[in-house]
N, C-alpha and C. Protein backbone atom coordinates (compact mmCIF):
# COMPACT_ATOMS: atom_id res chain seq x y z
N ARG A 1 115.44 185.94 -63.66
CA ARG A 1 114.79 184.73 -63.20
C ARG A 1 115.47 184.17 -61.96
N GLU A 2 116.78 184.33 -61.85
CA GLU A 2 117.53 183.77 -60.72
C GLU A 2 117.12 184.39 -59.40
N ARG A 3 116.74 185.63 -59.41
CA ARG A 3 116.38 186.35 -58.19
C ARG A 3 115.10 185.80 -57.59
N CYS A 4 114.17 185.36 -58.44
CA CYS A 4 112.91 184.73 -58.01
C CYS A 4 111.99 185.66 -57.24
N TRP A 5 112.03 186.95 -57.50
CA TRP A 5 111.07 187.85 -56.89
C TRP A 5 109.76 187.73 -57.64
N ARG A 6 108.68 188.05 -56.97
CA ARG A 6 107.37 188.01 -57.60
C ARG A 6 107.37 189.01 -58.76
N GLY A 7 106.96 188.55 -59.94
CA GLY A 7 106.91 189.39 -61.13
C GLY A 7 108.12 189.26 -62.03
N ASP A 8 109.22 188.69 -61.52
CA ASP A 8 110.43 188.55 -62.33
C ASP A 8 110.23 187.63 -63.52
N SER A 9 109.55 186.51 -63.32
CA SER A 9 109.40 185.57 -64.43
C SER A 9 108.53 186.18 -65.54
N GLU A 10 107.53 186.98 -65.15
CA GLU A 10 106.69 187.65 -66.16
C GLU A 10 107.53 188.65 -66.96
N LEU A 11 108.35 189.42 -66.26
CA LEU A 11 109.20 190.40 -66.94
C LEU A 11 110.21 189.70 -67.84
N ALA A 12 110.84 188.64 -67.34
CA ALA A 12 111.81 187.90 -68.15
C ALA A 12 111.15 187.34 -69.41
N GLY A 13 109.93 186.82 -69.27
CA GLY A 13 109.21 186.30 -70.43
C GLY A 13 108.92 187.38 -71.47
N GLN A 14 108.56 188.57 -70.99
CA GLN A 14 108.29 189.68 -71.92
C GLN A 14 109.58 190.11 -72.63
N ILE A 15 110.68 190.18 -71.89
CA ILE A 15 111.96 190.58 -72.49
C ILE A 15 112.40 189.55 -73.51
N GLU A 16 112.33 188.27 -73.16
CA GLU A 16 112.74 187.22 -74.09
C GLU A 16 111.89 187.22 -75.35
N ALA A 17 110.58 187.47 -75.20
CA ALA A 17 109.71 187.53 -76.37
C ALA A 17 110.05 188.74 -77.23
N ALA A 18 110.34 189.88 -76.61
CA ALA A 18 110.70 191.08 -77.36
C ALA A 18 112.00 190.90 -78.13
N LEU A 19 112.91 190.10 -77.57
CA LEU A 19 114.18 189.82 -78.24
C LEU A 19 114.06 188.71 -79.28
N GLY A 20 112.89 188.07 -79.35
CA GLY A 20 112.66 187.01 -80.31
C GLY A 20 113.21 185.67 -79.86
N TRP A 21 113.55 185.53 -78.58
CA TRP A 21 114.11 184.27 -78.09
C TRP A 21 113.04 183.24 -77.80
N THR A 22 111.85 183.69 -77.43
CA THR A 22 110.74 182.79 -77.11
C THR A 22 109.46 183.35 -77.69
N ALA A 23 108.40 182.56 -77.61
CA ALA A 23 107.09 183.02 -78.06
C ALA A 23 106.57 184.07 -77.09
N THR A 24 105.71 184.93 -77.61
CA THR A 24 105.10 185.96 -76.78
C THR A 24 104.17 185.31 -75.76
N PRO A 25 104.26 185.73 -74.48
CA PRO A 25 103.35 185.17 -73.47
C PRO A 25 101.90 185.39 -73.87
N MET A 26 101.04 184.46 -73.50
CA MET A 26 99.63 184.52 -73.86
C MET A 26 98.87 185.47 -72.92
N LEU A 27 99.30 186.70 -72.89
CA LEU A 27 98.67 187.72 -72.07
C LEU A 27 98.26 188.88 -72.97
N LEU A 28 97.15 189.49 -72.65
CA LEU A 28 96.69 190.64 -73.43
C LEU A 28 97.53 191.86 -73.04
N PRO A 29 98.02 192.62 -74.02
CA PRO A 29 98.80 193.81 -73.68
C PRO A 29 97.89 194.90 -73.10
N LEU A 30 98.38 195.56 -72.07
CA LEU A 30 97.63 196.65 -71.45
C LEU A 30 98.59 197.78 -71.13
N ALA A 31 98.39 198.91 -71.77
CA ALA A 31 99.24 200.08 -71.53
C ALA A 31 98.75 200.79 -70.28
N LEU A 32 99.56 200.73 -69.22
CA LEU A 32 99.19 201.40 -67.99
C LEU A 32 100.44 201.73 -67.21
N ASP A 33 100.29 202.55 -66.19
CA ASP A 33 101.37 202.94 -65.31
C ASP A 33 101.45 201.91 -64.18
N LEU A 34 102.49 201.08 -64.19
CA LEU A 34 102.61 200.02 -63.17
C LEU A 34 102.74 200.60 -61.76
N GLN A 35 103.34 201.78 -61.63
CA GLN A 35 103.46 202.39 -60.31
C GLN A 35 102.08 202.74 -59.76
N GLU A 36 101.20 203.24 -60.60
CA GLU A 36 99.83 203.55 -60.16
C GLU A 36 99.12 202.27 -59.73
N LEU A 37 99.30 201.19 -60.49
CA LEU A 37 98.70 199.92 -60.11
C LEU A 37 99.24 199.44 -58.77
N ALA A 38 100.56 199.56 -58.58
CA ALA A 38 101.17 199.15 -57.31
C ALA A 38 100.57 199.93 -56.14
N GLU A 39 100.29 201.21 -56.34
CA GLU A 39 99.69 202.03 -55.28
C GLU A 39 98.28 201.56 -54.96
N LEU A 40 97.53 201.14 -55.98
CA LEU A 40 96.18 200.62 -55.72
C LEU A 40 96.26 199.31 -54.94
N LEU A 41 97.22 198.47 -55.29
CA LEU A 41 97.35 197.16 -54.66
C LEU A 41 97.83 197.24 -53.22
N GLU A 42 98.69 198.19 -52.91
CA GLU A 42 99.36 198.19 -51.62
C GLU A 42 98.98 199.36 -50.72
N GLY A 43 97.88 199.99 -50.98
CA GLY A 43 97.46 201.10 -50.13
C GLY A 43 96.77 200.61 -48.86
N ASP A 44 96.05 201.50 -48.25
CA ASP A 44 95.29 201.19 -47.04
C ASP A 44 94.09 200.32 -47.42
N PRO A 45 93.96 199.13 -46.84
CA PRO A 45 92.86 198.24 -47.21
C PRO A 45 91.47 198.85 -46.97
N MET A 46 91.37 199.79 -46.05
CA MET A 46 90.07 200.41 -45.76
C MET A 46 89.61 201.34 -46.89
N VAL A 47 90.56 201.97 -47.58
CA VAL A 47 90.19 202.91 -48.64
C VAL A 47 90.90 202.61 -49.95
N GLY A 48 91.72 201.54 -49.98
CA GLY A 48 92.52 201.23 -51.15
C GLY A 48 91.75 200.51 -52.24
N GLY A 49 92.49 200.12 -53.24
CA GLY A 49 91.89 199.45 -54.39
C GLY A 49 91.37 200.46 -55.39
N GLY A 50 90.66 199.96 -56.37
CA GLY A 50 90.11 200.81 -57.42
C GLY A 50 89.84 200.01 -58.67
N VAL A 51 89.89 200.67 -59.80
CA VAL A 51 89.67 199.99 -61.07
C VAL A 51 90.67 200.47 -62.11
N ILE A 52 90.86 199.62 -63.11
CA ILE A 52 91.65 199.97 -64.28
C ILE A 52 90.69 200.07 -65.45
N ASP A 53 90.76 201.15 -66.19
CA ASP A 53 89.98 201.31 -67.40
C ASP A 53 90.74 200.57 -68.50
N LEU A 54 90.21 199.43 -68.93
CA LEU A 54 90.90 198.59 -69.90
C LEU A 54 90.98 199.23 -71.29
N SER A 55 90.15 200.23 -71.54
CA SER A 55 90.20 200.89 -72.85
C SER A 55 91.30 201.94 -72.92
N SER A 56 91.66 202.53 -71.77
CA SER A 56 92.67 203.59 -71.77
C SER A 56 93.91 203.26 -70.94
N GLY A 57 93.78 202.31 -70.00
CA GLY A 57 94.87 202.01 -69.09
C GLY A 57 94.91 202.92 -67.88
N ASN A 58 93.99 203.86 -67.78
CA ASN A 58 93.94 204.74 -66.62
C ASN A 58 93.52 203.96 -65.39
N THR A 59 94.09 204.32 -64.25
CA THR A 59 93.69 203.72 -62.99
C THR A 59 92.88 204.73 -62.19
N TRP A 60 91.88 204.22 -61.49
CA TRP A 60 91.01 205.07 -60.68
C TRP A 60 90.97 204.52 -59.25
N PRO A 61 91.55 205.26 -58.30
CA PRO A 61 91.51 204.79 -56.91
C PRO A 61 90.09 204.76 -56.38
N GLN A 62 89.85 203.88 -55.43
CA GLN A 62 88.53 203.73 -54.82
C GLN A 62 88.04 205.06 -54.24
N SER A 63 88.93 205.87 -53.68
CA SER A 63 88.52 207.14 -53.09
C SER A 63 87.90 208.07 -54.12
N ILE A 64 88.37 208.02 -55.35
CA ILE A 64 87.76 208.85 -56.41
C ILE A 64 86.43 208.26 -56.83
N LEU A 65 86.35 206.94 -56.90
CA LEU A 65 85.09 206.29 -57.28
C LEU A 65 84.00 206.58 -56.25
N ASP A 66 84.39 206.55 -54.97
CA ASP A 66 83.42 206.82 -53.90
C ASP A 66 82.89 208.23 -53.96
N GLY A 67 83.70 209.14 -54.47
CA GLY A 67 83.29 210.54 -54.55
C GLY A 67 82.69 210.91 -55.89
N ASP A 68 82.33 209.92 -56.71
CA ASP A 68 81.79 210.18 -58.05
C ASP A 68 82.72 211.07 -58.85
N GLY A 69 84.02 210.83 -58.73
CA GLY A 69 84.99 211.70 -59.37
C GLY A 69 85.51 211.20 -60.70
N LEU A 70 84.87 210.22 -61.31
CA LEU A 70 85.34 209.76 -62.61
C LEU A 70 85.13 210.86 -63.64
N VAL A 71 86.22 211.46 -64.06
CA VAL A 71 86.13 212.57 -65.00
C VAL A 71 85.95 212.05 -66.42
N ASP A 72 85.35 212.87 -67.25
CA ASP A 72 85.15 212.57 -68.66
C ASP A 72 84.38 211.27 -68.90
N GLU A 73 83.54 210.91 -67.98
CA GLU A 73 82.71 209.71 -68.14
C GLU A 73 81.26 210.09 -67.88
N ASP A 74 80.36 209.58 -68.66
CA ASP A 74 78.94 209.78 -68.44
C ASP A 74 78.38 208.53 -67.79
N ASP A 75 78.30 208.55 -66.45
CA ASP A 75 77.75 207.45 -65.68
C ASP A 75 78.29 206.10 -66.15
N PRO A 76 79.59 205.85 -65.95
CA PRO A 76 80.17 204.59 -66.44
C PRO A 76 79.59 203.39 -65.71
N ASP A 77 79.43 202.31 -66.44
CA ASP A 77 78.96 201.06 -65.86
C ASP A 77 80.18 200.31 -65.34
N LEU A 78 80.49 200.48 -64.06
CA LEU A 78 81.69 199.89 -63.49
C LEU A 78 81.59 198.37 -63.35
N ASP A 79 80.43 197.79 -63.64
CA ASP A 79 80.29 196.34 -63.61
C ASP A 79 80.62 195.71 -64.96
N ASP A 80 80.90 196.55 -65.97
CA ASP A 80 81.23 196.07 -67.30
C ASP A 80 82.64 195.49 -67.29
N GLN A 81 82.77 194.17 -67.24
CA GLN A 81 84.06 193.51 -67.14
C GLN A 81 84.87 193.59 -68.43
N GLU A 82 84.22 193.98 -69.52
CA GLU A 82 84.95 194.20 -70.77
C GLU A 82 85.72 195.51 -70.71
N ARG A 83 85.28 196.43 -69.88
CA ARG A 83 85.86 197.77 -69.80
C ARG A 83 86.67 198.00 -68.54
N TRP A 84 86.28 197.42 -67.41
CA TRP A 84 86.89 197.72 -66.12
C TRP A 84 87.46 196.47 -65.47
N LEU A 85 88.64 196.61 -64.89
CA LEU A 85 89.27 195.54 -64.13
C LEU A 85 89.41 196.04 -62.69
N TRP A 86 88.70 195.38 -61.78
CA TRP A 86 88.73 195.77 -60.38
C TRP A 86 90.04 195.35 -59.73
N VAL A 87 90.57 196.24 -58.92
CA VAL A 87 91.81 196.00 -58.19
C VAL A 87 91.47 196.06 -56.71
N HIS A 88 91.65 194.94 -56.02
CA HIS A 88 91.39 194.91 -54.58
C HIS A 88 92.70 195.10 -53.84
N CYS A 89 92.69 195.98 -52.88
CA CYS A 89 93.89 196.32 -52.12
C CYS A 89 94.37 195.11 -51.31
N GLU A 90 95.64 194.81 -51.42
CA GLU A 90 96.23 193.69 -50.69
C GLU A 90 96.87 194.13 -49.38
N GLY A 91 96.92 195.43 -49.13
CA GLY A 91 97.47 195.93 -47.87
C GLY A 91 98.98 196.05 -47.88
N SER A 92 99.53 196.19 -46.68
CA SER A 92 100.95 196.53 -46.54
C SER A 92 101.84 195.35 -46.14
N ARG A 93 101.30 194.16 -46.06
CA ARG A 93 102.09 193.00 -45.63
C ARG A 93 103.33 192.80 -46.51
N ALA A 94 103.17 192.90 -47.82
CA ALA A 94 104.31 192.70 -48.72
C ALA A 94 105.35 193.81 -48.52
N GLY A 95 104.90 195.03 -48.30
CA GLY A 95 105.82 196.13 -48.04
C GLY A 95 106.60 195.93 -46.76
N TYR A 96 105.95 195.40 -45.74
CA TYR A 96 106.62 195.10 -44.49
C TYR A 96 107.68 194.01 -44.70
N HIS A 97 107.31 193.00 -45.48
CA HIS A 97 108.26 191.93 -45.80
C HIS A 97 109.47 192.50 -46.55
N ASP A 98 109.24 193.49 -47.41
CA ASP A 98 110.36 194.13 -48.12
C ASP A 98 111.32 194.77 -47.13
N MET A 99 110.79 195.42 -46.09
CA MET A 99 111.66 196.04 -45.09
C MET A 99 112.49 194.96 -44.38
N GLN A 100 111.86 193.83 -44.09
CA GLN A 100 112.58 192.73 -43.44
C GLN A 100 113.70 192.20 -44.34
N LEU A 101 113.40 191.99 -45.63
CA LEU A 101 114.40 191.48 -46.56
C LEU A 101 115.56 192.46 -46.72
N PHE A 102 115.23 193.73 -46.85
CA PHE A 102 116.26 194.75 -47.03
C PHE A 102 117.18 194.79 -45.82
N THR A 103 116.59 194.77 -44.64
CA THR A 103 117.38 194.82 -43.41
C THR A 103 118.23 193.58 -43.25
N ALA A 104 117.67 192.42 -43.56
CA ALA A 104 118.41 191.16 -43.42
C ALA A 104 119.59 191.09 -44.39
N ASP A 105 119.52 191.82 -45.49
CA ASP A 105 120.58 191.79 -46.49
C ASP A 105 121.74 192.72 -46.13
N LEU A 106 121.59 193.55 -45.12
CA LEU A 106 122.65 194.46 -44.72
C LEU A 106 123.70 193.71 -43.90
N PRO A 107 124.96 194.16 -43.98
CA PRO A 107 125.97 193.53 -43.13
C PRO A 107 125.66 193.79 -41.65
N ASP A 108 126.01 192.83 -40.82
CA ASP A 108 125.78 193.01 -39.38
C ASP A 108 126.49 194.25 -38.89
N GLY A 109 125.83 194.95 -37.99
CA GLY A 109 126.43 196.16 -37.43
C GLY A 109 125.35 197.06 -36.87
N PRO A 110 125.73 198.24 -36.42
CA PRO A 110 124.77 199.14 -35.76
C PRO A 110 123.64 199.61 -36.68
N VAL A 111 123.93 199.82 -37.96
CA VAL A 111 122.88 200.28 -38.88
C VAL A 111 121.83 199.18 -39.04
N ALA A 112 122.28 197.96 -39.29
CA ALA A 112 121.34 196.85 -39.44
C ALA A 112 120.54 196.65 -38.16
N ASP A 113 121.19 196.77 -37.01
CA ASP A 113 120.50 196.61 -35.73
C ASP A 113 119.42 197.69 -35.55
N ARG A 114 119.77 198.93 -35.86
CA ARG A 114 118.78 200.01 -35.71
C ARG A 114 117.59 199.83 -36.65
N LEU A 115 117.87 199.43 -37.89
CA LEU A 115 116.77 199.21 -38.84
C LEU A 115 115.90 198.04 -38.40
N ALA A 116 116.52 196.98 -37.91
CA ALA A 116 115.74 195.82 -37.44
C ALA A 116 114.83 196.23 -36.28
N ARG A 117 115.33 197.04 -35.37
CA ARG A 117 114.49 197.50 -34.24
C ARG A 117 113.40 198.45 -34.72
N SER A 118 113.69 199.23 -35.77
CA SER A 118 112.71 200.22 -36.23
C SER A 118 111.44 199.60 -36.80
N ILE A 119 111.52 198.34 -37.25
CA ILE A 119 110.33 197.73 -37.87
C ILE A 119 109.54 196.87 -36.89
N GLU A 120 109.83 196.99 -35.62
CA GLU A 120 109.08 196.24 -34.62
C GLU A 120 107.90 197.07 -34.14
N GLY A 121 106.71 196.47 -34.15
CA GLY A 121 105.53 197.11 -33.59
C GLY A 121 104.85 198.11 -34.51
N ARG A 122 103.85 198.79 -33.94
CA ARG A 122 103.08 199.78 -34.70
C ARG A 122 103.97 200.95 -35.11
N GLY A 123 103.66 201.51 -36.27
CA GLY A 123 104.43 202.65 -36.77
C GLY A 123 105.73 202.27 -37.43
N ALA A 124 105.86 201.00 -37.81
CA ALA A 124 107.12 200.49 -38.36
C ALA A 124 107.52 201.22 -39.64
N PHE A 125 106.59 201.50 -40.52
CA PHE A 125 106.94 202.13 -41.80
C PHE A 125 107.54 203.51 -41.58
N ARG A 126 106.92 204.31 -40.72
CA ARG A 126 107.43 205.67 -40.44
C ARG A 126 108.80 205.59 -39.75
N ARG A 127 108.94 204.73 -38.74
CA ARG A 127 110.23 204.62 -38.04
C ARG A 127 111.33 204.14 -38.97
N PHE A 128 111.00 203.20 -39.85
CA PHE A 128 111.99 202.68 -40.80
C PHE A 128 112.50 203.81 -41.70
N LYS A 129 111.57 204.59 -42.25
CA LYS A 129 111.98 205.70 -43.13
C LYS A 129 112.75 206.75 -42.35
N ASP A 130 112.29 207.08 -41.16
CA ASP A 130 113.00 208.07 -40.34
C ASP A 130 114.42 207.61 -40.03
N THR A 131 114.58 206.33 -39.77
CA THR A 131 115.91 205.79 -39.49
C THR A 131 116.77 205.84 -40.75
N LEU A 132 116.21 205.50 -41.88
CA LEU A 132 116.96 205.54 -43.13
C LEU A 132 117.36 206.96 -43.52
N ASP A 133 116.60 207.97 -43.10
CA ASP A 133 116.92 209.36 -43.41
C ASP A 133 118.31 209.74 -42.91
N GLU A 134 118.82 209.02 -41.93
CA GLU A 134 120.15 209.31 -41.38
C GLU A 134 121.27 208.85 -42.32
N TRP A 135 120.96 207.97 -43.27
CA TRP A 135 121.95 207.44 -44.21
C TRP A 135 121.39 207.59 -45.64
N PRO A 136 121.62 208.77 -46.26
CA PRO A 136 121.03 209.03 -47.60
C PRO A 136 121.35 207.98 -48.65
N GLU A 137 122.57 207.44 -48.65
CA GLU A 137 122.91 206.44 -49.67
C GLU A 137 122.12 205.15 -49.44
N LEU A 138 121.87 204.83 -48.18
CA LEU A 138 121.07 203.65 -47.86
C LEU A 138 119.60 203.88 -48.17
N LEU A 139 119.14 205.11 -47.95
CA LEU A 139 117.77 205.47 -48.30
C LEU A 139 117.55 205.32 -49.80
N THR A 140 118.51 205.78 -50.59
CA THR A 140 118.41 205.64 -52.05
C THR A 140 118.34 204.17 -52.45
N ARG A 141 119.19 203.35 -51.84
CA ARG A 141 119.15 201.90 -52.11
C ARG A 141 117.80 201.31 -51.75
N TRP A 142 117.26 201.72 -50.60
CA TRP A 142 115.96 201.22 -50.15
C TRP A 142 114.86 201.60 -51.14
N LEU A 143 114.84 202.86 -51.57
CA LEU A 143 113.79 203.32 -52.48
C LEU A 143 113.83 202.55 -53.80
N GLU A 144 115.02 202.29 -54.32
CA GLU A 144 115.15 201.50 -55.55
C GLU A 144 114.68 200.07 -55.32
N PHE A 145 115.09 199.48 -54.22
CA PHE A 145 114.70 198.11 -53.87
C PHE A 145 113.18 198.01 -53.72
N SER A 146 112.60 198.93 -52.96
CA SER A 146 111.16 198.92 -52.71
C SER A 146 110.37 199.12 -54.00
N ASP A 147 110.78 200.08 -54.81
CA ASP A 147 110.09 200.32 -56.08
C ASP A 147 110.12 199.09 -56.98
N GLU A 148 111.28 198.46 -57.07
CA GLU A 148 111.40 197.28 -57.92
C GLU A 148 110.52 196.14 -57.42
N ARG A 149 110.47 195.96 -56.11
CA ARG A 149 109.62 194.92 -55.53
C ARG A 149 108.14 195.22 -55.79
N GLN A 150 107.72 196.48 -55.60
CA GLN A 150 106.32 196.85 -55.83
C GLN A 150 105.93 196.66 -57.30
N LEU A 151 106.79 197.09 -58.20
CA LEU A 151 106.49 196.94 -59.63
C LEU A 151 106.41 195.46 -60.01
N GLY A 152 107.26 194.65 -59.43
CA GLY A 152 107.21 193.21 -59.70
C GLY A 152 105.89 192.60 -59.24
N ARG A 153 105.43 193.00 -58.04
CA ARG A 153 104.16 192.47 -57.55
C ARG A 153 103.00 192.95 -58.43
N ALA A 154 103.06 194.19 -58.89
CA ALA A 154 102.01 194.71 -59.77
C ALA A 154 102.02 193.94 -61.10
N ARG A 155 103.21 193.70 -61.63
CA ARG A 155 103.34 192.95 -62.89
C ARG A 155 102.79 191.54 -62.74
N ALA A 156 103.10 190.88 -61.62
CA ALA A 156 102.61 189.52 -61.39
C ALA A 156 101.10 189.52 -61.22
N TRP A 157 100.56 190.48 -60.48
CA TRP A 157 99.10 190.55 -60.29
C TRP A 157 98.41 190.73 -61.63
N LEU A 158 98.96 191.60 -62.46
CA LEU A 158 98.37 191.86 -63.77
C LEU A 158 98.40 190.59 -64.63
N ALA A 159 99.50 189.84 -64.57
CA ALA A 159 99.60 188.58 -65.33
C ALA A 159 98.57 187.58 -64.83
N GLU A 160 98.33 187.55 -63.52
CA GLU A 160 97.31 186.65 -62.97
C GLU A 160 95.92 187.00 -63.50
N GLN A 161 95.73 188.25 -63.89
CA GLN A 161 94.45 188.70 -64.44
C GLN A 161 94.39 188.50 -65.95
N GLY A 162 95.53 188.06 -66.56
CA GLY A 162 95.56 187.78 -67.99
C GLY A 162 96.11 188.91 -68.84
N TYR A 163 96.83 189.86 -68.22
CA TYR A 163 97.35 191.02 -68.95
C TYR A 163 98.85 191.16 -68.73
N ALA A 164 99.49 191.79 -69.71
CA ALA A 164 100.91 192.14 -69.60
C ALA A 164 101.01 193.65 -69.74
N ALA A 165 101.73 194.27 -68.84
CA ALA A 165 101.92 195.72 -68.91
C ALA A 165 102.82 196.06 -70.09
N VAL A 166 102.42 197.03 -70.88
CA VAL A 166 103.24 197.56 -71.95
C VAL A 166 103.33 199.07 -71.75
N PRO A 167 104.38 199.69 -72.29
CA PRO A 167 104.52 201.14 -72.07
C PRO A 167 103.35 201.93 -72.63
N GLN A 168 103.00 202.98 -71.89
CA GLN A 168 101.94 203.86 -72.35
C GLN A 168 102.49 204.74 -73.46
N GLN A 169 101.64 205.08 -74.42
CA GLN A 169 102.03 205.98 -75.50
C GLN A 169 102.08 207.40 -74.98
N VAL A 170 103.17 208.09 -75.22
CA VAL A 170 103.30 209.49 -74.82
C VAL A 170 102.80 210.35 -75.96
N GLU A 171 101.82 211.20 -75.63
CA GLU A 171 101.26 212.07 -76.67
C GLU A 171 102.16 213.27 -76.86
N PRO A 172 102.41 213.65 -78.15
CA PRO A 172 103.31 214.79 -78.44
C PRO A 172 102.68 216.10 -78.05
């Protein structure tokens, strides 16, 4: 909770409820892959987004829906709000902000300066990653930071829709 990142309070509430410290949040449990949801939320706005199958927790990117690629479905009614939750792509603004936060948290010096310059202008995401490739330990830190931020935003978005992510059941 102290960190105050988007999605942290939802996660803290779920953990506290699981430990029996507080009441369970008034959210419907939904077993899904939060990373897949994050990808739907933060992809290219022109082709991003998709739907979540509320009965299975499967996510379907818009590109598959456009190509009639819903497998194992007989003409699904995608307007059925009891079955499908639409995910509209929010774009890359939050991801760009993550690069700014990560860079600002580095100690002053040549690495921080190079990363700060790498995120200026078009092509910032590619230049940022290419620059980080020169420092593997920093790249690892970035990937962990970025993943955690994306999952938090996905968790918060899901809570705004009235759901809490729960682990998917692994079939034997």
